[in-house]
CSV table of C-alpha atoms in Angstrom, one decimal:
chain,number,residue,atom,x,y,z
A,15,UNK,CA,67.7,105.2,103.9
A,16,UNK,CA,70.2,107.9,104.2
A,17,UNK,CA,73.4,106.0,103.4
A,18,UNK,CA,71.7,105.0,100.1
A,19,UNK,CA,70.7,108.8,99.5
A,20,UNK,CA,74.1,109.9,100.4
A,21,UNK,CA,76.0,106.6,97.9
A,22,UNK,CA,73.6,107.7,95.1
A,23,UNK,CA,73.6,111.2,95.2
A,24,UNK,CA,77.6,111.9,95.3
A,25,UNK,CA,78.0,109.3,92.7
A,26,UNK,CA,79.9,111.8,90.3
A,27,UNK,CA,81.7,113.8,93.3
A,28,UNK,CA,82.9,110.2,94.6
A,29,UNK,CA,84.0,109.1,90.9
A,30,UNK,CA,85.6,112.3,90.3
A,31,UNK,CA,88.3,111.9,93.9
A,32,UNK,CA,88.1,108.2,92.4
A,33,UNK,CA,89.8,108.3,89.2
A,34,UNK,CA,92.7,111.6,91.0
A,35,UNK,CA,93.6,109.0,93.7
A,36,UNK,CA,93.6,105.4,91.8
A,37,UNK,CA,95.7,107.6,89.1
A,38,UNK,CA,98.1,108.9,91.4
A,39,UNK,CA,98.5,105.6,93.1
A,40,UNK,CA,98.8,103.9,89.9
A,41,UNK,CA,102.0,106.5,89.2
A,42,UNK,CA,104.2,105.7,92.4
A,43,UNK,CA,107.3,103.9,92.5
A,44,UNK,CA,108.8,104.7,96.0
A,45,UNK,CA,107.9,105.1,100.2
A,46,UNK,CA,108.7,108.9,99.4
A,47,UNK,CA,105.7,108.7,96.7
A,48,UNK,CA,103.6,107.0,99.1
A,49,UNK,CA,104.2,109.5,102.2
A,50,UNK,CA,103.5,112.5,100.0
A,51,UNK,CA,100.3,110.8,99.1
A,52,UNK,CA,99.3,109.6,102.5
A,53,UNK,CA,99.8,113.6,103.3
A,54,UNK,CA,97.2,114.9,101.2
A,55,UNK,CA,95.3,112.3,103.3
A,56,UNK,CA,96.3,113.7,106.8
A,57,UNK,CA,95.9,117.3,106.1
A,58,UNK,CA,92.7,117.0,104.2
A,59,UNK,CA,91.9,114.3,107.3
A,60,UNK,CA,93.2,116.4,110.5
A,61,UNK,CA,91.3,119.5,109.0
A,62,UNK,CA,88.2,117.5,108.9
A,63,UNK,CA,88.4,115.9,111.7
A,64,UNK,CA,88.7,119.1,113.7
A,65,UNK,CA,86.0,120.9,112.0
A,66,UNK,CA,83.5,117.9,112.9
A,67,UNK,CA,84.6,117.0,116.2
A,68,UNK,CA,82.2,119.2,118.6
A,69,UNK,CA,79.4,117.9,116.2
A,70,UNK,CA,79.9,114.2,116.6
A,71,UNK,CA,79.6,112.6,120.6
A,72,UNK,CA,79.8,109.6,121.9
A,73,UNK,CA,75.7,109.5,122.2
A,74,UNK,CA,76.3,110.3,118.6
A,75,UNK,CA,78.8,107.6,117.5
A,76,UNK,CA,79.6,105.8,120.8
A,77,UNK,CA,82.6,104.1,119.0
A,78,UNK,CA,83.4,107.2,117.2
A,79,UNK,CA,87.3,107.4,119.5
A,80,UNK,CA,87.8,104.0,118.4
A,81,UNK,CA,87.5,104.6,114.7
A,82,UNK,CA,90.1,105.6,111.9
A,83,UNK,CA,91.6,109.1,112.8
A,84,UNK,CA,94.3,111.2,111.3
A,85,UNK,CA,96.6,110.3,113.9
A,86,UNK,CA,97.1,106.4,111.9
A,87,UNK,CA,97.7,108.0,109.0
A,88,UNK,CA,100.6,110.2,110.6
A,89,UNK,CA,101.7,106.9,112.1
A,90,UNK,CA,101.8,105.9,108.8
A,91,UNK,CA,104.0,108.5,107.0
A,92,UNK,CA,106.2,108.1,110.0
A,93,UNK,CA,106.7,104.5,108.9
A,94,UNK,CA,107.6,105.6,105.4
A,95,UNK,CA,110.3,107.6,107.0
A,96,UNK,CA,109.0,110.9,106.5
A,97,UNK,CA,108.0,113.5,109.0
A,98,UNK,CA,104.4,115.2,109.3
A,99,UNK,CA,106.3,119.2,108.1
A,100,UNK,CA,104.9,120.8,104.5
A,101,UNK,CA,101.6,120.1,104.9
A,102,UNK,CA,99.2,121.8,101.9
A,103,UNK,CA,96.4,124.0,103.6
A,104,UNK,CA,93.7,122.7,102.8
A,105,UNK,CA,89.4,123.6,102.8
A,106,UNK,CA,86.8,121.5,104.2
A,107,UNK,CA,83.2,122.1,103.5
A,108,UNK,CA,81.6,124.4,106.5
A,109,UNK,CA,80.1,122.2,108.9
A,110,UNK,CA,78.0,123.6,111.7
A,111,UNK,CA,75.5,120.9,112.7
A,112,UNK,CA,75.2,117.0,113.5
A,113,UNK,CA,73.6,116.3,110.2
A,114,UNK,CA,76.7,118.0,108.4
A,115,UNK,CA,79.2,116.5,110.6
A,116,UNK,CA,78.2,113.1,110.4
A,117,UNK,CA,78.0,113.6,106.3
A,118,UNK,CA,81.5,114.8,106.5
A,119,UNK,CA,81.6,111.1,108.1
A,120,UNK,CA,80.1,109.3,105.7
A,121,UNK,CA,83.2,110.2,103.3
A,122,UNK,CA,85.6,109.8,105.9
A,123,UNK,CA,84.2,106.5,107.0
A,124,UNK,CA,83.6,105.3,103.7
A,125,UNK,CA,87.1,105.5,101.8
A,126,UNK,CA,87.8,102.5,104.5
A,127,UNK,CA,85.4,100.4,102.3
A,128,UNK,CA,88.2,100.7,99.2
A,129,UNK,CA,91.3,100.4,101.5
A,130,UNK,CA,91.7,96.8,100.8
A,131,UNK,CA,92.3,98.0,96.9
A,132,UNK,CA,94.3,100.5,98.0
A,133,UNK,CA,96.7,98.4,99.9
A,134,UNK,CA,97.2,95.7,96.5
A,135,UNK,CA,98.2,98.4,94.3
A,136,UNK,CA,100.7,99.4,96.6
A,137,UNK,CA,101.7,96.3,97.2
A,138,UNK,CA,102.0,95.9,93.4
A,139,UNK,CA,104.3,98.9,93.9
A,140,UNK,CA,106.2,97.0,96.2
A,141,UNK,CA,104.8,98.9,99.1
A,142,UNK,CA,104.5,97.4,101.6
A,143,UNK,CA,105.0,99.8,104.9
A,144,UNK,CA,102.6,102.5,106.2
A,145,UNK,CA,99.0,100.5,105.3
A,146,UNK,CA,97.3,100.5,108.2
A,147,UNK,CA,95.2,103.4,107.8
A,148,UNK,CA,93.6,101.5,104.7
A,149,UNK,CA,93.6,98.6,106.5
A,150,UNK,CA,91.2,99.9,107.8
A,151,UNK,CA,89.8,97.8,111.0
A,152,UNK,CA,90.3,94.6,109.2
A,153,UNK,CA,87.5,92.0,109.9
A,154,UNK,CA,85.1,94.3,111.8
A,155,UNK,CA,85.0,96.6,108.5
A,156,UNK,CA,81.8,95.4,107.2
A,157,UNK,CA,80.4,95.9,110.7
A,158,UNK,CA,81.5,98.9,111.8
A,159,UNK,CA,80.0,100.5,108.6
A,160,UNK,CA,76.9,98.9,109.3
A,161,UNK,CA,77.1,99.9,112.7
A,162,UNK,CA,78.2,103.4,111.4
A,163,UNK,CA,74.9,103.6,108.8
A,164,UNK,CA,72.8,102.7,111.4
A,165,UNK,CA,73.5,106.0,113.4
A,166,UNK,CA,73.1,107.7,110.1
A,167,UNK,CA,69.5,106.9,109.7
A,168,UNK,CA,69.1,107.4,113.3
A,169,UNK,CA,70.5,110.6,113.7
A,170,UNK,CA,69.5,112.4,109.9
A,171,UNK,CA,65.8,112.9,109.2
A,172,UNK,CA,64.1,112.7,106.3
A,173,UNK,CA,63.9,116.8,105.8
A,174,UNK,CA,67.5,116.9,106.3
A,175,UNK,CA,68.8,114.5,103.3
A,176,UNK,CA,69.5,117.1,100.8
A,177,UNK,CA,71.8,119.5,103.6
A,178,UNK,CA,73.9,115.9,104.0
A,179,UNK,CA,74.1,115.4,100.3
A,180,UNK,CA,75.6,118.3,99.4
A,181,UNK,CA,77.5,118.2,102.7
A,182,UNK,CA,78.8,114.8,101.5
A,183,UNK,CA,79.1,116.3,97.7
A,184,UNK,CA,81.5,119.2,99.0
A,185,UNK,CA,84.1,116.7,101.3
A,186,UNK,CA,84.3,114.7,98.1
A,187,UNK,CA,85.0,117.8,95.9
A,188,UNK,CA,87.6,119.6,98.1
A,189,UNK,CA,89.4,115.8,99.1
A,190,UNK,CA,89.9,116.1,95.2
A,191,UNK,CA,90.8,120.0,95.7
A,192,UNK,CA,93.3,119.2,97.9
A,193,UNK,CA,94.6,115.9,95.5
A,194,UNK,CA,94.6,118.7,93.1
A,195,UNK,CA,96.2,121.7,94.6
A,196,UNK,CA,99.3,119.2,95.8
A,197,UNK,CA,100.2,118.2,92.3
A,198,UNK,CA,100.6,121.7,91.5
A,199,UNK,CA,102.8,122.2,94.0
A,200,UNK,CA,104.6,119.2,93.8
């Protein structure tokens, strides 16, 4: 199965945006820390999401409008107190088909799977405000991933495996790009 493929095959990419976002969350101490973070997440997130969006259709991912989108995580920084202005510019991998697009997916979909983690470091941080984008979609997660890995193996053959692993390789690598390229300008 794809999602397998996809989980096994990115293994290092995923480790490497891993270890740049548990560190950075591990290092904050305020709501200002947290919306810079969440930031990063929006821009890389926005970008993304536009870059995929004529590639994935409701005969795609029929619930794909009901689904995490950018737009909770600038709800998010809003709730922090901060405002949506100094963006970085960010690079997404080049997407140009459905098998891309819905690789692209895969990472985007899948960092809901480690939002429960997420949210108790923060709150370890004693932050509490701005979680609902790891939240994530609470007690439906587990199915709406299944539901989400089912259109997966439905919509990426066989032949096509290797283009969505190293579709799904690159969104890991420039997420951690973009991690990167904000604590040099920070």
């Amino acid at each position: 199965m794809i999602h397998e493929a996809l989980r096994e095959q990115t293994t290092v990419a995923h480790q490497q945006l891993e270890k740049i976002v548990i560190t950075r969350l591990k290092n904050m101490r305020s709501d200002a820390d947290y919306a810079a973070f969440l930031k990063v997440f929006y821009a890389y997130f926005l970008r993304l999401e536009e870059t995929i969006k004529p590639f994935i259709t409701a005969a795609i991912l029929p619930d794909y409008a009901e689904r995490r989108h950018a737009d909770s995580i600038a709800d998010d920084i809003k709730s922090c107190g901060c405002s949506l202005n100094d963006l970085i510019e960010v690079s997404v991998p080049i997407i140009d088909s459905t098998v891309k697009a819905l690789a692209a997916l895969y990472v985007m979909e899948g960092s809901v799977m480690g939002g429960s983690i997420i949210v108790k470091i923060l709150a370890n941080h004693g932050i509490t405000k701005g979680t609902s984008f790891f939240a994530g979609y609470g007690e439906d997660t587990r199915s709406k991933w299944s539901f989400f890995t089912d259109k997966l193996s439905l919509h990426i053959p066989e032949e096509h495996y290797q283009e969505a692993i190293n579709t799904a390789t690159a969104t890991f690598s420039k997420f951690a790009d973009a991690f990167e390229l904000d604590a040099k300008l920070s």
